[in-house]
Short mmCIF file of C-alpha atoms in Angstrom, two decimals:
data_model
loop_
_atom_site.label_atom_id
_atom_site.label_comp_id
_atom_site.label_asym_id
_atom_site.label_seq_id
_atom_site.Cartn_x
_atom_site.Cartn_y
_atom_site.Cartn_z
CA LEU V 20 48.07 -42.65 -101.25
CA LEU V 21 51.32 -42.17 -99.34
CA ASP V 22 50.23 -38.67 -98.36
CA GLU V 23 46.87 -39.96 -97.12
CA SER V 24 48.60 -42.73 -95.18
CA GLU V 25 50.91 -40.25 -93.53
CA GLU V 26 47.97 -38.04 -92.59
CA ASP V 27 46.08 -41.03 -91.13
CA MET V 28 49.16 -42.04 -89.17
CA GLU V 29 49.59 -38.52 -87.84
CA ARG V 30 45.97 -38.39 -86.75
CA ALA V 31 46.30 -41.78 -85.09
CA LEU V 32 49.46 -40.72 -83.27
CA SER V 33 47.82 -37.45 -82.22
CA PHE V 34 44.75 -39.28 -80.94
CA ALA V 35 46.95 -41.79 -79.13
CA GLY V 36 48.70 -38.87 -77.47
CA ASP V 37 45.35 -37.40 -76.44
CA VAL V 38 44.28 -40.75 -75.00
CA GLU V 39 47.52 -40.96 -73.05
CA ILE V 40 46.79 -37.55 -71.52
CA VAL V 41 43.29 -38.73 -70.57
CA ARG V 42 44.78 -41.92 -69.15
CA LYS V 43 47.26 -40.08 -66.92
CA ASP V 44 44.54 -37.71 -65.73
CA ALA V 45 42.29 -40.65 -64.91
CA LEU V 46 45.07 -42.50 -63.09
CA GLU V 47 45.73 -39.50 -60.86
CA ALA V 48 42.05 -39.31 -59.98
CA VAL V 49 41.83 -43.07 -59.31
CA GLU V 50 44.86 -42.99 -57.02
CA ALA V 51 43.45 -39.96 -55.17
CA ALA V 52 40.14 -41.79 -54.69
CA GLU V 53 41.89 -44.92 -53.41
CA SER V 54 43.83 -42.85 -50.89
CA ILE V 55 40.52 -41.56 -49.49
CA ALA V 56 38.51 -44.78 -49.81
CA PRO V 57 40.82 -47.81 -50.03
CA ILE V 58 37.80 -50.10 -50.32
CA ALA V 59 36.63 -48.38 -53.53
CA LYS V 60 36.92 -50.68 -56.55
CA ARG V 61 34.79 -49.15 -59.32
CA PRO V 62 37.21 -46.41 -60.47
CA ARG V 63 40.16 -48.83 -60.74
CA LYS V 64 37.98 -51.39 -62.49
CA ALA V 65 36.97 -48.89 -65.19
CA PHE V 66 40.59 -47.75 -65.53
CA ASN V 67 41.88 -51.32 -65.97
CA MET V 68 39.21 -52.01 -68.56
CA GLY V 69 40.33 -48.88 -70.40
CA GLU V 70 43.93 -50.03 -70.44
CA ARG V 71 42.85 -53.39 -71.80
CA GLU V 72 40.92 -51.75 -74.64
CA VAL V 73 43.91 -49.55 -75.51
CA SER V 74 46.22 -52.57 -75.53
CA LEU V 75 43.84 -54.21 -78.00
CA GLY V 76 43.97 -51.12 -80.20
CA SER V 77 40.52 -49.75 -79.27
CA LEU V 78 41.60 -46.24 -78.41
CA ARG V 79 38.12 -44.71 -78.48
CA GLU V 80 36.69 -47.33 -76.10
CA GLY V 81 39.74 -46.96 -73.91
CA GLU V 82 39.33 -43.20 -73.73
CA LEU V 83 35.67 -43.54 -72.73
CA LEU V 84 36.56 -45.96 -69.96
CA PHE V 85 39.33 -43.69 -68.68
CA ARG V 86 36.86 -40.83 -68.52
CA GLN V 87 34.39 -43.07 -66.69
CA ALA V 88 37.13 -44.02 -64.23
CA LYS V 89 37.89 -40.36 -63.58
CA LYS V 90 34.20 -39.55 -63.10
CA ARG V 91 33.78 -42.33 -60.55
CA ALA V 92 37.00 -41.35 -58.80
CA SER V 93 36.06 -37.66 -58.71
CA GLU V 94 32.77 -38.44 -57.00
CA ILE V 95 34.63 -40.37 -54.33
CA VAL V 96 37.16 -37.57 -53.85
CA LEU V 97 34.40 -34.98 -53.52
CA TRP V 98 31.79 -36.90 -51.55
CA TRP V 99 33.18 -39.95 -49.73
CA GLU V 100 34.26 -38.25 -46.51
CA LYS V 101 31.12 -36.09 -46.48
CA ALA V 102 28.98 -39.19 -46.92
CA GLU V 103 30.76 -41.11 -44.15
CA THR V 104 30.33 -38.15 -41.79
CA ALA V 105 26.66 -37.77 -42.70
CA VAL V 106 26.00 -41.48 -42.15
CA LEU V 107 27.75 -41.36 -38.76
CA GLU V 108 25.79 -38.30 -37.67
CA ALA V 109 22.51 -39.85 -38.84
CA THR V 110 23.29 -43.08 -36.96
CA ARG V 111 23.98 -41.16 -33.76
CA ALA V 112 20.87 -39.03 -34.21
CA LEU V 113 18.67 -42.13 -34.59
CA ASP V 114 20.19 -43.97 -31.63
CA GLY V 115 17.45 -44.78 -29.15
CA LYS V 116 14.77 -42.95 -31.12
CA GLN V 117 11.29 -44.41 -31.31
CA GLY V 118 8.10 -43.30 -32.97
CA ALA V 119 5.99 -43.37 -36.09
CA GLY V 120 8.46 -41.46 -38.27
CA VAL V 121 11.60 -43.24 -37.10
CA LYS V 122 11.02 -46.35 -39.20
CA HIS V 123 11.11 -44.27 -42.38
CA LEU V 124 14.32 -42.55 -41.24
CA ARG V 125 15.96 -45.88 -40.50
CA GLU V 126 15.07 -46.99 -44.01
CA LEU V 127 16.72 -43.81 -45.33
CA LEU V 128 19.84 -44.62 -43.33
CA ALA V 129 19.86 -48.16 -44.73
CA ASP V 130 19.63 -46.70 -48.24
CA ALA V 131 22.52 -44.37 -47.46
CA ASN V 132 24.68 -47.27 -46.28
CA THR V 133 23.76 -49.28 -49.37
CA ASN V 134 24.76 -46.43 -51.67
CA LEU V 135 28.04 -46.01 -49.83
CA GLN V 136 28.78 -49.70 -50.19
CA GLN V 137 28.00 -49.40 -53.90
CA GLU V 138 30.47 -46.49 -54.12
CA ARG V 139 27.85 -43.84 -54.76
CA PRO V 140 28.81 -41.39 -52.02
CA LYS V 141 26.83 -38.44 -53.41
CA GLU V 142 23.58 -40.40 -53.17
CA ALA V 143 24.61 -41.75 -49.75
CA TYR V 144 25.17 -38.18 -48.55
CA ASP V 145 21.83 -37.02 -49.97
CA PHE V 146 19.99 -39.75 -48.04
CA ALA V 147 21.88 -39.45 -44.75
CA SER V 148 22.17 -35.67 -44.48
CA VAL V 149 18.41 -35.09 -44.22
CA ILE V 150 17.96 -37.47 -41.27
CA PRO V 151 19.17 -35.17 -38.44
CA GLN V 152 17.12 -32.31 -39.90
CA GLN V 153 14.02 -34.51 -40.04
CA ILE V 154 14.56 -35.69 -36.46
CA GLU V 155 14.82 -32.08 -35.31
CA ALA V 156 11.62 -31.22 -37.18
CA ASP V 157 9.87 -34.25 -35.68
CA GLU V 158 10.98 -33.26 -32.18
CA ASP V 159 9.65 -29.74 -32.74
CA ALA V 160 6.35 -31.23 -33.88
CA LEU V 161 6.21 -33.48 -30.81
CA GLY V 162 6.82 -30.42 -28.63
CA ARG V 163 3.90 -28.64 -30.29
CA ALA V 164 1.78 -31.75 -29.85
CA SER V 165 2.63 -31.92 -26.14
CA THR V 166 1.67 -28.25 -25.71
CA ALA V 167 -1.60 -28.79 -27.60
CA LEU V 168 -2.43 -31.80 -25.45
CA GLU V 169 -1.76 -29.89 -22.21
CA GLU V 170 -4.00 -27.06 -23.41
CA ALA V 171 -6.75 -29.51 -24.31
CA ARG V 172 -6.56 -31.18 -20.88
CA ARG V 173 -6.73 -27.79 -19.17
CA THR V 174 -9.72 -26.80 -21.30
CA VAL V 175 -11.59 -30.02 -20.46
CA THR V 176 -10.81 -29.62 -16.74
CA GLN V 177 -12.33 -26.14 -16.79
CA SER V 178 -15.44 -27.20 -18.73
CA ASP V 179 -17.97 -27.31 -15.87
CA GLY V 180 -21.43 -28.27 -16.98
CA LEU V 181 -20.35 -30.24 -20.03
CA ASP V 182 -20.37 -33.97 -20.64
CA THR V 183 -16.66 -34.60 -21.10
CA SER V 184 -16.70 -38.40 -21.41
CA GLU V 185 -16.19 -38.39 -25.20
CA MET V 186 -13.59 -35.62 -24.93
CA GLU V 187 -11.62 -37.55 -22.34
CA ALA V 188 -11.63 -40.61 -24.60
CA ARG V 189 -10.20 -38.51 -27.41
CA LEU V 190 -7.60 -37.06 -25.04
CA GLU V 191 -6.55 -40.62 -24.26
CA GLN V 192 -6.20 -41.32 -27.97
CA ALA V 193 -4.12 -38.16 -28.35
CA THR V 194 -1.89 -39.25 -25.45
CA GLU V 195 -1.30 -42.62 -27.11
CA ALA V 196 -0.55 -40.92 -30.44
CA LEU V 197 1.99 -38.64 -28.76
CA ALA V 198 3.63 -41.59 -27.00
CA SER V 199 3.98 -43.39 -30.34
CA GLY V 200 5.56 -40.32 -31.94
CA ASN V 201 2.59 -39.44 -34.15
CA ALA V 202 2.62 -35.69 -33.58
CA SER V 203 0.14 -34.75 -36.32
CA GLN V 204 -2.52 -37.14 -35.01
CA ALA V 205 -1.99 -35.98 -31.42
CA ILE V 206 -2.32 -32.33 -32.45
CA GLY V 207 -5.42 -33.06 -34.52
CA LEU V 208 -7.16 -34.87 -31.66
CA ALA V 209 -6.18 -32.27 -29.05
CA ASP V 210 -7.27 -29.33 -31.20
CA GLY V 211 -10.51 -31.17 -31.97
CA VAL V 212 -11.23 -31.49 -28.24
CA VAL V 213 -10.68 -27.76 -27.70
CA ARG V 214 -13.03 -26.92 -30.57
CA THR V 215 -15.66 -29.31 -29.19
CA VAL V 216 -15.46 -27.73 -25.73
CA GLU V 217 -15.80 -24.25 -27.22
CA ARG V 218 -18.78 -25.33 -29.34
CA GLU V 219 -20.51 -27.09 -26.44
CA ARG V 220 -19.84 -24.19 -24.08
CA ALA V 221 -21.36 -21.71 -26.54
CA ALA V 222 -24.37 -24.01 -27.04
CA MET V 223 -24.78 -24.39 -23.27
CA ASP V 224 -24.80 -20.63 -22.79
CA ASP V 225 -27.44 -20.20 -25.51
CA VAL V 226 -29.67 -22.98 -24.15
CA LEU V 227 -29.44 -21.81 -20.53
CA ARG V 228 -30.21 -18.26 -21.62
CA ALA V 229 -33.27 -19.53 -23.48
CA LEU V 230 -34.45 -21.71 -20.58
CA LYS V 231 -34.46 -18.66 -18.32
CA GLN V 232 -37.30 -17.47 -20.55
CA LYS V 233 -39.10 -20.84 -20.24
CA LYS V 234 -42.22 -19.48 -18.56
CA LYS V 235 -42.59 -16.69 -21.11
CA LEU V 236 -42.12 -19.17 -23.97
CA ILE V 237 -44.74 -21.55 -22.55
CA LYS V 238 -47.19 -18.71 -22.08
CA ARG V 239 -46.53 -17.53 -25.64
CA PHE V 240 -47.70 -20.76 -27.28
CA GLU V 241 -50.59 -21.47 -24.87
CA GLY V 242 -53.84 -21.86 -26.79
CA ARG V 243 -52.12 -22.30 -30.16
CA ASP V 244 -53.08 -25.17 -32.42
CA ASP V 245 -49.54 -26.50 -32.23
CA GLN V 246 -49.30 -26.09 -28.43
CA ASP V 247 -48.66 -29.80 -27.90
CA ASP V 248 -45.85 -29.79 -30.45
CA TRP V 249 -44.17 -26.83 -28.75
CA ALA V 250 -44.60 -28.45 -25.33
CA ALA V 251 -42.98 -31.66 -26.55
CA ARG V 252 -40.16 -29.67 -28.10
CA MET V 253 -39.61 -27.82 -24.82
CA GLN V 254 -39.51 -31.10 -22.90
CA ALA V 255 -36.93 -32.44 -25.35
CA ILE V 256 -34.78 -29.34 -24.88
CA VAL V 257 -34.99 -29.64 -21.08
CA LYS V 258 -34.05 -33.34 -21.25
CA ALA V 259 -31.09 -32.64 -23.55
CA ALA V 260 -29.96 -29.92 -21.15
CA ASP V 261 -30.26 -32.32 -18.21
CA ASP V 262 -28.16 -34.80 -20.17
CA ARG V 263 -25.68 -31.98 -20.95
CA VAL V 264 -26.01 -32.58 -24.69
CA TRP V 265 -25.93 -28.86 -25.37
CA SER V 266 -25.36 -28.80 -29.12
CA HIS V 267 -28.28 -31.17 -29.61
CA ALA V 268 -30.45 -29.09 -27.29
CA GLY V 269 -29.58 -25.97 -29.24
CA MET V 270 -30.77 -27.54 -32.50
CA LEU V 271 -34.17 -28.59 -31.15
#
């Protein structure tokens, strides 16, 4: 029994020594974290709780809390300054920005600030660091949208012989989308206008080419049983052409 007691005591003393090593290691990390972020409280709180457990004889619980204190402190040492810099850069990047995507980025920045206040600098950095990159990507997209809109306007201006009223309305919608920062919608509308002009121009060429053969076509179906049907169809094509509804005329 005495031998067993001595062995137990030796193990306890050895474990206590190990806990003391963990404690000192944790304290160094906590003090380093506090030197970087004086407002940080979570590492010291875990460390103090560990000391309390050790004083009550709960070495295992104390060791776990010391390790937790070190983990929290290490994150602050590694990420606090990076997070503060990222938040500052994101704040500057968003200053004065407006548009559809900016609201989401401001929410990201708010999340970054919240995580920093909660002493989670790694998460704060992850949120804040993407904001300048996203703003740059959005600005590139807006540039592409502006170019697409200019091309669409130029295409409509050069579309003699076409009814451009609907296209101009869509160009106005694209202009409003661009002004609000919605690059994807602006590009979609502008590209749609260009495609419509190209389709209508091709239809116009086909219909006008066919109408040049109008007399031959009329002569071809003279005397046929369905002459009246063909005549009505021809009149409909001519009317659609007069109305500059070329795609419709081409389908008649």
